[in-house]
Amino acid sequence: FWGIFWMDASSAESLERGYLQVAEVCGLEARVSVVQRWLSNTSEPWALILDNADDPRLDISPYFPVGNRGVVLITTRNPECEFHSTVGSFELGAMATGEAVTLLLRTVGADNMSDRSIRGAAESVVQTLGCLALAITQAGAVIRQGYCKMEEYRTLYSRRRKELLSQKAIQGGEDYRYTVYTTWEVSRQMIEDMSTEAGQDALALLRMFSFLHYEGISEEIFNRVWRGLHKNRQYDWMISHQLKMLLRQSDQEWNVYPLRAAISILRSFSLINRNKNDLISVHPLVHSWTRDQMSASQQDAMWRQTTATIALSIPWTFKTADYRFRQSMMPHIDACLGFRKEGVFSLQSVGEECQTMASNFALVYGQVGRRQEALQLGERVVEVYKRTLGQEHYKTLHSMQILAISYSEVGRRQEALQLAERVVEVFKRTFGLEHYKTLHSIHNLAISYSKVGRRQEALQLAERVVEVYKRTSGEEYPDTLRSMHSLVLRYSEAGRRQEALQLAERVVEVCKKSLGEEHRNTVASIYTLVGLKKKS
């Protein structure tokens, strides 16, 4: 290039100053339009670099010279600037691990950059920092200045993260005026200065993200919370601890626009990323910074809000999509509950809703195979309900049913059986033999009998449940189909293979008709039928 012109594009004022500096150096009239016209008419090839064009409120296109005599290069954290691209764009994400290690070693002034032990120590540092270039240069400066040795950095980081990521190098630090944390603080302040509802929603959303896992955040979480808000109006505490953007929603129809507007603002400042599957991720250091800039009381309030949000999103329905959603929530439950030693039970002061939230989390733990954790939550819930509501309250009995299943799944079958028998006894006395709650408890008791080898009793109970469901609810009712499928297994255990096969074929037929061929229960019934045919 004949000339390379660099301008700070962080604001309109800085861009105008850049043009006036070019005018001064090149002997032109001190007006932006004059410099633009001069560049457009210059016959020599030139390059104009518009650096740090991060403000989504600033349209930088008026600062482009017209014509095709030069090249304009834009550096930005705002993905919307890709609109200006004519020959392509390139996103600079995290560095490759090897490159990050080399950058750190250069920054600390290592003598032997190929030494395996040194590179190993450096690798642990760059992975801690998510291979973020600016964070790596700051870490290098800290090590170079003697605050710690390479192998000590991770320990120091775990204790003094906020201080380390706010510290600017004294030497060689003039190329970029911000530290890691001040870079994001400037972005936060710019969003704050928007003084709009969408801007406030964006900051609240980012704070909530910092208590979720930093990857795999979906819009579906908030859609399901909205559904939960209107289906579970009895949960006063959980409902009151939701994002304002959700509480503003109509109960008639889910409006995704406020959520997407907030997400768009965060993306425009590169505070979050969104992949091709529309899942949101937050860089681990942005994730940490967001929490670090909150006071202790703000962190506590946001943790409570996030806990309530996750709990209200978890459905007690069992379609395929529900299973998939609950499985996707496991990393977020781990991340959120991990902030408190007592987990959800640190919210005992909110009353019964604490047990409701714990039961929701236990459902997810059980589904993903973390049965011991599900069991521990279940035991705690039963213990609290017995103490506060009494042994025969419906919520106590319901939690005992769930606990019985957990006992069975970890091999504590006798305890499971005792609980199941107790629940059936109370439900029969309270609701009668044909009430759906009683039938559900008898269904579970039949399974418990089967698992301890009392197969004849299991079969008799299963037959009784199917007979009542068919008579009162019809064959296509989901609970009827579930009980019929269970009876298939009881017939098979008792050696009555022909009856098992005939009933299994009927279950598959009705499931296909009423639920569809891809429904989880249909698939399970087909699997059972195939297994029976192989044994015949």
Coordinates of C-alpha atoms in Angstrom, one line a residue:
F1 CA 0.0 0.0 0.0
W2 CA 1.1 3.5 -0.7
G3 CA -0.4 4.6 2.6
I4 CA -2.0 3.0 5.6
F5 CA -4.3 5.1 7.8
W6 CA -5.4 4.0 11.2
M7 CA -8.4 5.5 13.0
D8 CA -10.1 4.8 16.3
A9 CA -13.7 3.9 15.4
S10 CA -15.0 3.5 19.0
S11 CA -17.0 6.8 18.6
A12 CA -18.0 9.4 16.0
E13 CA -15.7 11.9 17.8
S14 CA -12.7 9.6 17.6
L15 CA -13.3 8.9 13.9
E16 CA -13.5 12.6 13.1
R17 CA -10.3 13.2 15.1
G18 CA -8.7 10.5 13.0
Y19 CA -9.7 12.2 9.7
L20 CA -8.5 15.5 10.9
Q21 CA -5.1 14.0 11.8
V22 CA -4.9 12.7 8.3
A23 CA -5.7 16.1 6.9
E24 CA -3.0 17.7 9.1
V25 CA -0.3 15.2 8.0
C26 CA -1.3 15.3 4.3
G27 CA -1.7 19.1 4.1
L28 CA -5.5 19.0 3.5
E29 CA -8.4 21.2 4.6
A30 CA -9.5 20.1 8.1
R31 CA -12.8 18.5 7.1
V32 CA -13.8 14.8 7.0
S33 CA -15.5 15.1 3.6
V34 CA -12.3 16.7 2.1
V35 CA -10.1 13.8 3.3
Q36 CA -12.7 11.2 2.0
R37 CA -12.8 12.8 -1.4
W38 CA -9.0 13.0 -1.5
L39 CA -8.7 9.3 -0.7
S40 CA -11.3 8.4 -3.3
N41 CA -9.4 10.3 -6.0
T42 CA -5.9 9.2 -5.1
S43 CA -4.4 6.9 -7.8
E44 CA -2.2 5.0 -5.4
P45 CA -3.5 2.0 -3.4
W46 CA -4.2 2.7 0.3
A47 CA -5.6 1.0 3.3
L48 CA -7.9 2.5 5.9
I49 CA -8.2 0.7 9.3
L50 CA -11.2 1.5 11.4
D51 CA -10.3 -0.1 14.7
N52 CA -12.5 -0.9 17.7
A53 CA -15.8 -0.3 15.9
D54 CA -17.7 -1.9 18.8
D55 CA -20.5 0.5 19.5
P56 CA -23.7 -1.0 17.9
R57 CA -25.4 2.5 18.1
L58 CA -22.8 3.9 15.7
D59 CA -23.2 3.6 12.0
I60 CA -19.7 3.7 10.6
S61 CA -20.7 3.6 6.9
P62 CA -20.6 7.4 6.5
Y63 CA -16.9 7.3 7.3
F64 CA -16.1 5.0 4.3
P65 CA -14.4 6.8 1.3
V66 CA -16.3 5.9 -1.9
G67 CA -14.7 4.2 -4.9
N68 CA -12.5 1.2 -5.4
R69 CA -9.0 2.7 -5.0
G70 CA -8.4 1.5 -1.5
V71 CA -9.2 -1.1 1.1
V72 CA -11.2 -0.6 4.3
L73 CA -10.5 -3.0 7.2
I74 CA -12.8 -3.0 10.2
T75 CA -12.0 -4.5 13.5
T76 CA -15.0 -5.0 15.7
R77 CA -16.7 -7.1 18.3
N78 CA -20.1 -6.3 16.8
P79 CA -21.2 -9.1 14.5
E80 CA -23.7 -6.6 12.8
C81 CA -20.7 -4.9 11.1
E82 CA -20.4 -8.0 8.9
F83 CA -23.2 -6.2 6.9
H84 CA -20.5 -3.9 5.4
S85 CA -18.4 -6.8 4.1
T86 CA -17.7 -6.9 0.4
V87 CA -14.9 -9.5 0.2
G88 CA -15.6 -11.5 3.4
S89 CA -15.0 -11.4 7.1
F90 CA -13.1 -13.5 9.6
E91 CA -13.9 -14.1 13.2
L92 CA -11.0 -14.3 15.6
G93 CA -12.1 -16.6 18.5
A94 CA -10.0 -18.2 21.1
M95 CA -6.4 -19.0 20.1
A96 CA -5.2 -22.5 19.5
T97 CA -3.6 -23.9 22.6
G98 CA -0.1 -24.1 21.0
E99 CA -0.3 -20.5 19.8
A100 CA -1.6 -19.4 23.2
V101 CA 1.3 -21.1 25.0
T102 CA 3.8 -19.4 22.7
L103 CA 2.2 -16.0 23.3
L104 CA 2.5 -16.5 27.1
L105 CA 6.1 -17.6 26.9
R106 CA 7.0 -14.6 24.7
T107 CA 5.2 -12.3 27.1
V108 CA 7.1 -13.6 30.2
G109 CA 10.4 -13.6 28.3
A110 CA 11.1 -17.3 28.5
D111 CA 14.6 -18.3 27.4
N112 CA 13.8 -21.8 26.1
M113 CA 10.3 -21.8 24.5
S114 CA 10.6 -25.4 23.4
D115 CA 11.2 -26.8 26.9
R116 CA 8.4 -29.4 27.5
S117 CA 8.1 -28.7 31.3
I118 CA 7.8 -25.0 30.7
R119 CA 5.3 -25.4 27.9
G120 CA 3.3 -27.8 30.1
A121 CA 3.1 -25.2 32.9
A122 CA 2.2 -22.6 30.4
E123 CA -0.6 -24.8 28.9
S124 CA -2.3 -25.1 32.3
V125 CA -2.3 -21.2 32.5
V126 CA -3.7 -20.6 29.0
Q127 CA -6.4 -23.2 29.5
T128 CA -7.5 -21.6 32.7
L129 CA -7.8 -18.3 30.7
G130 CA -9.8 -19.9 27.9
C131 CA -6.9 -19.1 25.4
L132 CA -8.0 -15.5 25.3
A133 CA -5.1 -13.4 24.0
L134 CA -5.6 -10.3 26.1
A135 CA -5.9 -12.3 29.3
I136 CA -2.8 -14.3 28.4
T137 CA -0.7 -11.1 27.9
Q138 CA -2.0 -9.8 31.2
A139 CA -1.0 -13.1 32.9
G140 CA 2.4 -12.9 31.2
A141 CA 2.9 -9.4 32.6
V142 CA 2.0 -10.6 36.2
I143 CA 4.5 -13.5 35.9
R144 CA 7.2 -11.3 34.3
Q145 CA 6.8 -8.7 37.1
G146 CA 7.5 -11.4 39.7
Y147 CA 4.1 -11.6 41.4
C148 CA 4.1 -15.4 40.9
K149 CA 5.9 -18.2 39.1
M150 CA 4.3 -19.8 36.1
E151 CA 3.3 -22.9 38.0
E152 CA 1.8 -20.8 40.8
Y153 CA -0.5 -18.7 38.6
R154 CA -3.5 -21.0 38.7
T155 CA -3.5 -21.0 42.5
L156 CA -3.2 -17.2 42.6
Y157 CA -5.9 -16.9 39.9
S158 CA -8.3 -19.0 41.9
R159 CA -7.9 -16.6 44.9
R160 CA -7.4 -13.2 43.2
R161 CA -9.1 -13.5 39.8
K162 CA -10.7 -10.1 39.8
E163 CA -7.5 -8.3 40.7
L164 CA -5.4 -10.2 38.2
L165 CA -7.7 -9.6 35.3
S166 CA -8.0 -5.9 36.1
Q167 CA -4.2 -5.3 36.2
K168 CA -2.6 -3.6 33.2
A169 CA 1.0 -4.2 32.2
I170 CA 3.4 -1.3 32.8
Q171 CA 5.8 -2.0 30.0
G172 CA 4.6 -2.7 26.5
G173 CA 1.0 -2.1 27.4
E174 CA 0.2 0.9 25.3
D175 CA -1.2 -0.9 22.2
Y176 CA -4.5 -1.5 23.9
R177 CA -5.7 0.8 26.7
Y178 CA -8.0 -1.7 28.4
T179 CA -7.5 -4.7 30.6
V180 CA -9.6 -7.9 30.2
Y181 CA -12.1 -6.7 32.8
T182 CA -12.2 -3.0 31.8
T183 CA -12.9 -4.1 28.2
W184 CA -16.1 -5.7 29.3
E185 CA -16.9 -3.0 31.8
V186 CA -16.8 -0.5 29.0
S187 CA -19.3 -2.7 27.1
R188 CA -21.5 -3.0 30.2
Q189 CA -21.5 0.8 30.7
M190 CA -22.5 1.4 27.1
I191 CA -25.4 -1.0 27.4
E192 CA -26.4 0.8 30.7
D193 CA -26.2 4.1 28.9
M194 CA -28.8 3.0 26.3
S195 CA -31.4 3.6 29.0
T196 CA -33.8 1.3 27.2
E197 CA -35.9 -1.7 28.4
A198 CA -34.0 -4.0 26.1
G199 CA -30.7 -2.8 27.5
Q200 CA -31.8 -3.5 31.0
D201 CA -33.1 -6.9 30.0
A202 CA -29.8 -7.7 28.3
L203 CA -27.8 -6.9 31.5
A204 CA -30.2 -8.9 33.7
L205 CA -29.9 -11.8 31.2
L206 CA -26.1 -11.7 31.3
R207 CA -26.1 -11.8 35.1
M208 CA -28.4 -14.8 35.0
F209 CA -26.1 -16.5 32.4
S210 CA -23.3 -16.2 34.9
F211 CA -25.0 -18.6 37.3
L212 CA -25.8 -21.1 34.5
H213 CA -23.2 -23.3 32.8
Y214 CA -21.4 -21.1 30.3
E215 CA -22.4 -23.3 27.3
G216 CA -25.6 -24.8 26.0
I217 CA -28.0 -22.0 27.1
S218 CA -31.2 -22.3 25.0
E219 CA -34.2 -20.0 24.4
E220 CA -36.3 -23.0 25.4
I221 CA -35.4 -22.5 29.0
F222 CA -37.2 -19.2 29.1
N223 CA -40.1 -20.4 26.9
R224 CA -40.7 -23.2 29.5
V225 CA -40.4 -20.8 32.4
W226 CA -43.1 -18.7 30.8
R227 CA -45.3 -21.8 30.5
G228 CA -44.6 -22.6 34.1
L229 CA -45.5 -19.1 35.2
H230 CA -49.0 -19.5 34.0
K231 CA -49.5 -23.2 34.8
N232 CA -48.2 -23.0 38.4
R233 CA -49.7 -19.8 39.8
Q234 CA -49.5 -21.3 43.3
Y235 CA -45.7 -20.9 43.4
D236 CA -45.6 -17.3 44.7
W237 CA -41.9 -17.3 45.5
M238 CA -40.7 -18.8 42.3
I239 CA -43.0 -16.6 40.2
S240 CA -41.8 -13.4 42.0
H241 CA -38.1 -14.4 41.4
Q242 CA -38.2 -14.2 37.6
L243 CA -36.7 -11.9 35.1
K244 CA -38.8 -8.8 34.4
M245 CA -38.9 -9.6 30.7
L246 CA -40.8 -12.8 31.6
L247 CA -43.1 -11.2 34.1
R248 CA -44.1 -8.6 31.5
Q249 CA -45.3 -11.3 29.1
S250 CA -48.9 -11.9 28.3
D251 CA -50.3 -15.2 29.5
Q252 CA -52.0 -15.7 26.1
E253 CA -49.0 -16.2 23.8
W254 CA -45.2 -16.5 24.2
N255 CA -43.5 -13.5 22.7
V256 CA -39.9 -14.3 22.0
Y257 CA -39.0 -10.8 20.8
P258 CA -37.9 -9.2 24.1
L259 CA -35.6 -12.2 24.8
R260 CA -34.1 -12.0 21.3
A261 CA -33.7 -8.3 21.5
A262 CA -31.7 -8.7 24.8
I263 CA -29.6 -11.5 23.2
S264 CA -28.9 -9.4 20.2
I265 CA -27.5 -6.6 22.3
L266 CA -25.2 -8.9 24.2
R267 CA -24.0 -10.4 20.9
S268 CA -23.4 -7.0 19.5
F269 CA -20.8 -6.4 22.3
S270 CA -19.4 -9.9 21.9
L271 CA -20.4 -10.7 25.5
I272 CA -22.1 -13.9 24.3
N273 CA -21.9 -16.2 21.2
R274 CA -24.6 -18.1 19.4
N275 CA -23.9 -21.2 17.4
K276 CA -25.7 -22.7 14.4
N277 CA -28.1 -24.6 16.7
D278 CA -29.1 -21.3 18.3
L279 CA -27.4 -22.3 21.6
I280 CA -25.8 -19.5 23.5
S281 CA -22.4 -19.6 25.1
V282 CA -20.4 -17.2 27.3
H283 CA -16.6 -17.2 27.3
P284 CA -15.5 -18.5 30.7
L285 CA -13.8 -15.2 31.6
V286 CA -16.9 -13.2 30.7
H287 CA -18.8 -15.6 32.8
S288 CA -16.5 -15.0 35.8
W289 CA -16.3 -11.2 35.2
T290 CA -20.1 -10.9 35.2
R291 CA -20.3 -12.4 38.7
D292 CA -17.2 -10.6 39.9
Q293 CA -18.7 -7.1 39.1
M294 CA -21.7 -7.9 41.4
S295 CA -21.7 -7.2 45.1
A296 CA -22.3 -10.1 47.5
S297 CA -26.0 -9.2 48.0
Q298 CA -26.5 -8.9 44.2
Q299 CA -24.9 -12.3 43.7
D300 CA -27.2 -13.8 46.3
A301 CA -30.3 -12.2 44.7
M302 CA -29.3 -13.4 41.2
W303 CA -28.5 -16.9 42.4
R304 CA -32.0 -17.1 43.9
Q305 CA -33.5 -15.9 40.7
T306 CA -31.6 -18.4 38.6
T307 CA -32.5 -21.2 40.9
A308 CA -36.2 -20.3 40.7
T309 CA -35.9 -20.0 36.9
I310 CA -34.3 -23.4 36.4
A311 CA -36.8 -25.1 38.8
L312 CA -39.8 -23.5 37.1
S313 CA -38.5 -24.6 33.6
I314 CA -38.4 -28.3 34.5
P315 CA -41.6 -30.1 33.4
W316 CA -43.3 -33.1 35.0
T317 CA -44.5 -34.3 31.6
F318 CA -42.9 -37.2 29.8
K319 CA -42.9 -36.6 26.1
T320 CA -39.6 -37.1 24.2
A321 CA -39.0 -33.4 24.0
D322 CA -39.4 -33.2 27.8
Y323 CA -36.8 -35.9 28.4
R324 CA -34.4 -34.1 26.1
F325 CA -34.9 -30.7 27.7
R326 CA -34.4 -32.1 31.2
Q327 CA -31.2 -33.8 30.1
S328 CA -29.9 -30.5 28.6
M329 CA -30.5 -28.8 32.0
M330 CA -28.2 -31.0 34.0
P331 CA -25.0 -28.8 33.5
H332 CA -27.0 -25.7 34.5
I333 CA -28.4 -27.3 37.6
D334 CA -24.9 -28.3 38.6
A335 CA -23.4 -24.9 37.9
C336 CA -26.2 -23.1 39.8
L337 CA -26.5 -25.3 42.9
G338 CA -22.7 -25.5 43.1
F339 CA -22.6 -21.9 44.3
R340 CA -24.1 -22.8 47.7
K341 CA -22.8 -25.5 50.0
E342 CA -26.4 -26.5 50.9
G343 CA -27.6 -26.1 47.3
V344 CA -31.3 -25.6 47.0
F345 CA -31.8 -26.4 50.7
S346 CA -30.2 -23.1 51.6
L347 CA -33.6 -21.7 50.6
Q348 CA -35.5 -23.5 53.3
S349 CA -36.8 -20.1 54.6
V350 CA -39.1 -19.8 51.5
G351 CA -41.2 -22.8 52.7
E352 CA -42.7 -25.6 50.7
E353 CA -41.5 -24.3 47.4
C354 CA -37.9 -25.2 48.4
Q355 CA -39.1 -28.9 48.5
T356 CA -40.8 -28.4 45.1
M357 CA -37.6 -27.1 43.6
A358 CA -35.6 -29.9 45.1
S359 CA -38.0 -32.5 43.7
N360 CA -37.7 -31.0 40.3
F361 CA -33.9 -31.2 40.4
A362 CA -34.1 -34.8 41.7
L363 CA -36.2 -35.7 38.7
V364 CA -33.4 -34.5 36.4
Y365 CA -30.7 -36.2 38.5
G366 CA -32.6 -39.5 38.3
Q367 CA -33.2 -39.2 34.6
V368 CA -29.5 -38.8 33.7
G369 CA -28.5 -41.7 35.9
R370 CA -27.1 -39.7 38.9
R371 CA -29.3 -41.8 41.2
Q372 CA -27.4 -41.3 44.4
E373 CA -27.8 -37.5 44.2
A374 CA -31.5 -37.9 43.3
L375 CA -31.9 -40.2 46.3
Q376 CA -30.2 -37.7 48.7
L377 CA -32.5 -34.9 47.5
G378 CA -35.5 -37.2 47.8
E379 CA -34.7 -38.2 51.3
R380 CA -34.3 -34.6 52.4
V381 CA -37.6 -33.6 50.8
V382 CA -39.5 -36.5 52.6
E383 CA -37.9 -35.6 55.9
V384 CA -38.9 -32.0 55.7
Y385 CA -42.5 -32.7 54.5
K386 CA -43.0 -35.2 57.3
R387 CA -41.9 -32.7 59.8
T388 CA -43.8 -29.7 58.5
L389 CA -47.0 -31.3 56.8
G390 CA -47.4 -34.6 58.5
Q391 CA -47.0 -38.2 57.3
E392 CA -50.4 -38.4 55.5
H393 CA -50.3 -35.1 53.6
Y394 CA -50.5 -35.6 49.8
K395 CA -47.2 -33.8 49.2
T396 CA -45.5 -36.1 51.7
L397 CA -47.0 -39.2 50.1
H398 CA -46.1 -38.0 46.6
S399 CA -42.5 -37.4 47.7
M400 CA -42.4 -40.8 49.3
Q401 CA -43.5 -42.4 46.0
I402 CA -40.6 -40.7 44.2
L403 CA -38.2 -41.7 47.0
A404 CA -39.4 -45.3 46.7
I405 CA -38.4 -45.3 43.0
S406 CA -35.0 -43.8 43.9
Y407 CA -34.5 -46.6 46.5
S408 CA -35.3 -49.2 43.9
E409 CA -33.0 -47.7 41.4
V410 CA -30.0 -47.9 43.7
G411 CA -30.8 -51.5 44.8
R412 CA -32.5 -50.7 48.2
R413 CA -35.5 -52.7 47.2
Q414 CA -36.8 -53.6 50.6
E415 CA -36.9 -50.0 51.7
A416 CA -38.6 -49.1 48.4
L417 CA -41.3 -51.8 49.0
Q418 CA -42.0 -50.6 52.6
L419 CA -42.5 -47.0 51.4
A420 CA -44.7 -48.1 48.4
E421 CA -46.9 -50.2 50.7
R422 CA -47.3 -47.3 53.2
V423 CA -48.3 -44.9 50.4
V424 CA -50.9 -47.4 49.0
E425 CA -52.4 -47.9 52.4
V426 CA -53.0 -44.2 53.0
F427 CA -54.2 -43.5 49.5
K428 CA -56.8 -46.3 49.7
R429 CA -58.1 -45.0 53.0
T430 CA -58.1 -41.4 51.9
F431 CA -59.2 -41.5 48.2
G432 CA -60.7 -44.9 47.6
L433 CA -59.5 -47.8 45.5
E434 CA -60.3 -46.3 42.1
H435 CA -58.9 -42.8 42.5
Y436 CA -56.1 -42.1 40.0
K437 CA -53.6 -41.3 42.9
T438 CA -54.4 -44.7 44.4
L439 CA -54.0 -46.5 41.1
H440 CA -50.7 -44.8 40.4
S441 CA -49.4 -45.9 43.8
I442 CA -50.6 -49.5 43.3
H443 CA -48.9 -49.5 39.9
N444 CA -45.6 -48.5 41.6
L445 CA -46.2 -51.1 44.4
A446 CA -46.6 -53.9 41.7
I447 CA -43.2 -52.9 40.3
S448 CA -41.7 -53.1 43.8
Y449 CA -43.2 -56.5 44.4
S450 CA -41.7 -57.7 41.1
K451 CA -38.2 -56.5 42.0
V452 CA -38.2 -58.4 45.3
G453 CA -39.4 -61.6 43.6
R454 CA -43.1 -61.5 44.7
R455 CA -44.2 -61.9 41.2
Q456 CA -47.7 -63.4 41.8
E457 CA -48.7 -60.4 44.0
A458 CA -47.2 -58.0 41.4
L459 CA -49.3 -59.7 38.6
Q460 CA -52.5 -59.5 40.6
L461 CA -52.0 -55.8 41.4
A462 CA -51.1 -55.0 37.7
E463 CA -54.2 -56.8 36.4
R464 CA -56.4 -54.9 38.9
V465 CA -54.9 -51.5 37.8
V466 CA -55.4 -52.2 34.1
E467 CA -59.0 -53.3 34.7
V468 CA -59.9 -50.1 36.6
Y469 CA -58.1 -47.8 34.1
K470 CA -59.8 -49.4 31.1
R471 CA -63.2 -49.1 32.7
T472 CA -62.9 -45.6 34.0
S473 CA -60.6 -43.9 31.4
G474 CA -60.5 -46.0 28.3
E475 CA -57.7 -47.9 26.5
E476 CA -56.0 -44.9 24.9
Y477 CA -55.6 -43.0 28.2
P478 CA -51.8 -42.6 28.8
D479 CA -52.0 -44.1 32.3
T480 CA -53.9 -47.0 30.9
L481 CA -51.3 -47.7 28.3
R482 CA -48.5 -47.4 30.9
S483 CA -50.3 -49.9 33.1
M484 CA -50.9 -52.2 30.2
H485 CA -47.2 -52.1 29.3
S486 CA -46.3 -52.9 32.9
L487 CA -48.8 -55.9 32.9
V488 CA -47.0 -57.2 29.8
L489 CA -43.8 -57.4 31.8
R490 CA -45.6 -59.1 34.8
Y491 CA -47.1 -61.7 32.4
S492 CA -43.7 -62.4 31.0
E493 CA -42.1 -62.8 34.4
A494 CA -44.9 -65.3 35.4
G495 CA -44.1 -67.4 32.3
R496 CA -47.5 -66.5 30.6
R497 CA -45.7 -65.6 27.4
Q498 CA -48.7 -65.9 25.0
E499 CA -50.8 -63.5 27.1
A500 CA -47.7 -61.1 27.3
L501 CA -47.3 -61.2 23.5
Q502 CA -50.9 -60.6 22.7
L503 CA -51.1 -57.7 25.2
A504 CA -47.8 -56.2 23.9
E505 CA -49.1 -56.2 20.3
R506 CA -52.2 -54.4 21.5
V507 CA -50.2 -51.8 23.4
V508 CA -48.0 -51.1 20.3
E509 CA -51.1 -50.7 18.2
V510 CA -52.8 -48.3 20.5
C511 CA -49.6 -46.3 21.2
K512 CA -49.0 -45.8 17.5
K513 CA -52.6 -44.6 17.0
S514 CA -52.8 -42.3 20.0
L515 CA -49.2 -41.1 20.6
G516 CA -47.5 -41.5 17.2
E517 CA -44.7 -43.9 16.1
E518 CA -41.9 -41.7 17.4
H519 CA -43.2 -41.1 20.9
R520 CA -41.0 -42.4 23.7
N521 CA -43.7 -44.8 25.0
T522 CA -44.4 -46.2 21.6
V523 CA -40.7 -46.9 21.1
A524 CA -40.5 -48.6 24.5
S525 CA -43.6 -50.8 23.7
I526 CA -42.1 -51.8 20.4
Y527 CA -38.8 -52.7 22.1
T528 CA -40.7 -54.9 24.6
L529 CA -42.6 -56.6 21.8
V530 CA -39.5 -57.3 19.8
G531 CA -37.9 -58.8 22.9
L532 CA -40.9 -61.1 23.6
K533 CA -40.9 -62.3 20.0
K534 CA -37.2 -63.2 20.2
K535 CA -37.9 -65.3 23.3
S536 CA -40.9 -67.1 21.7

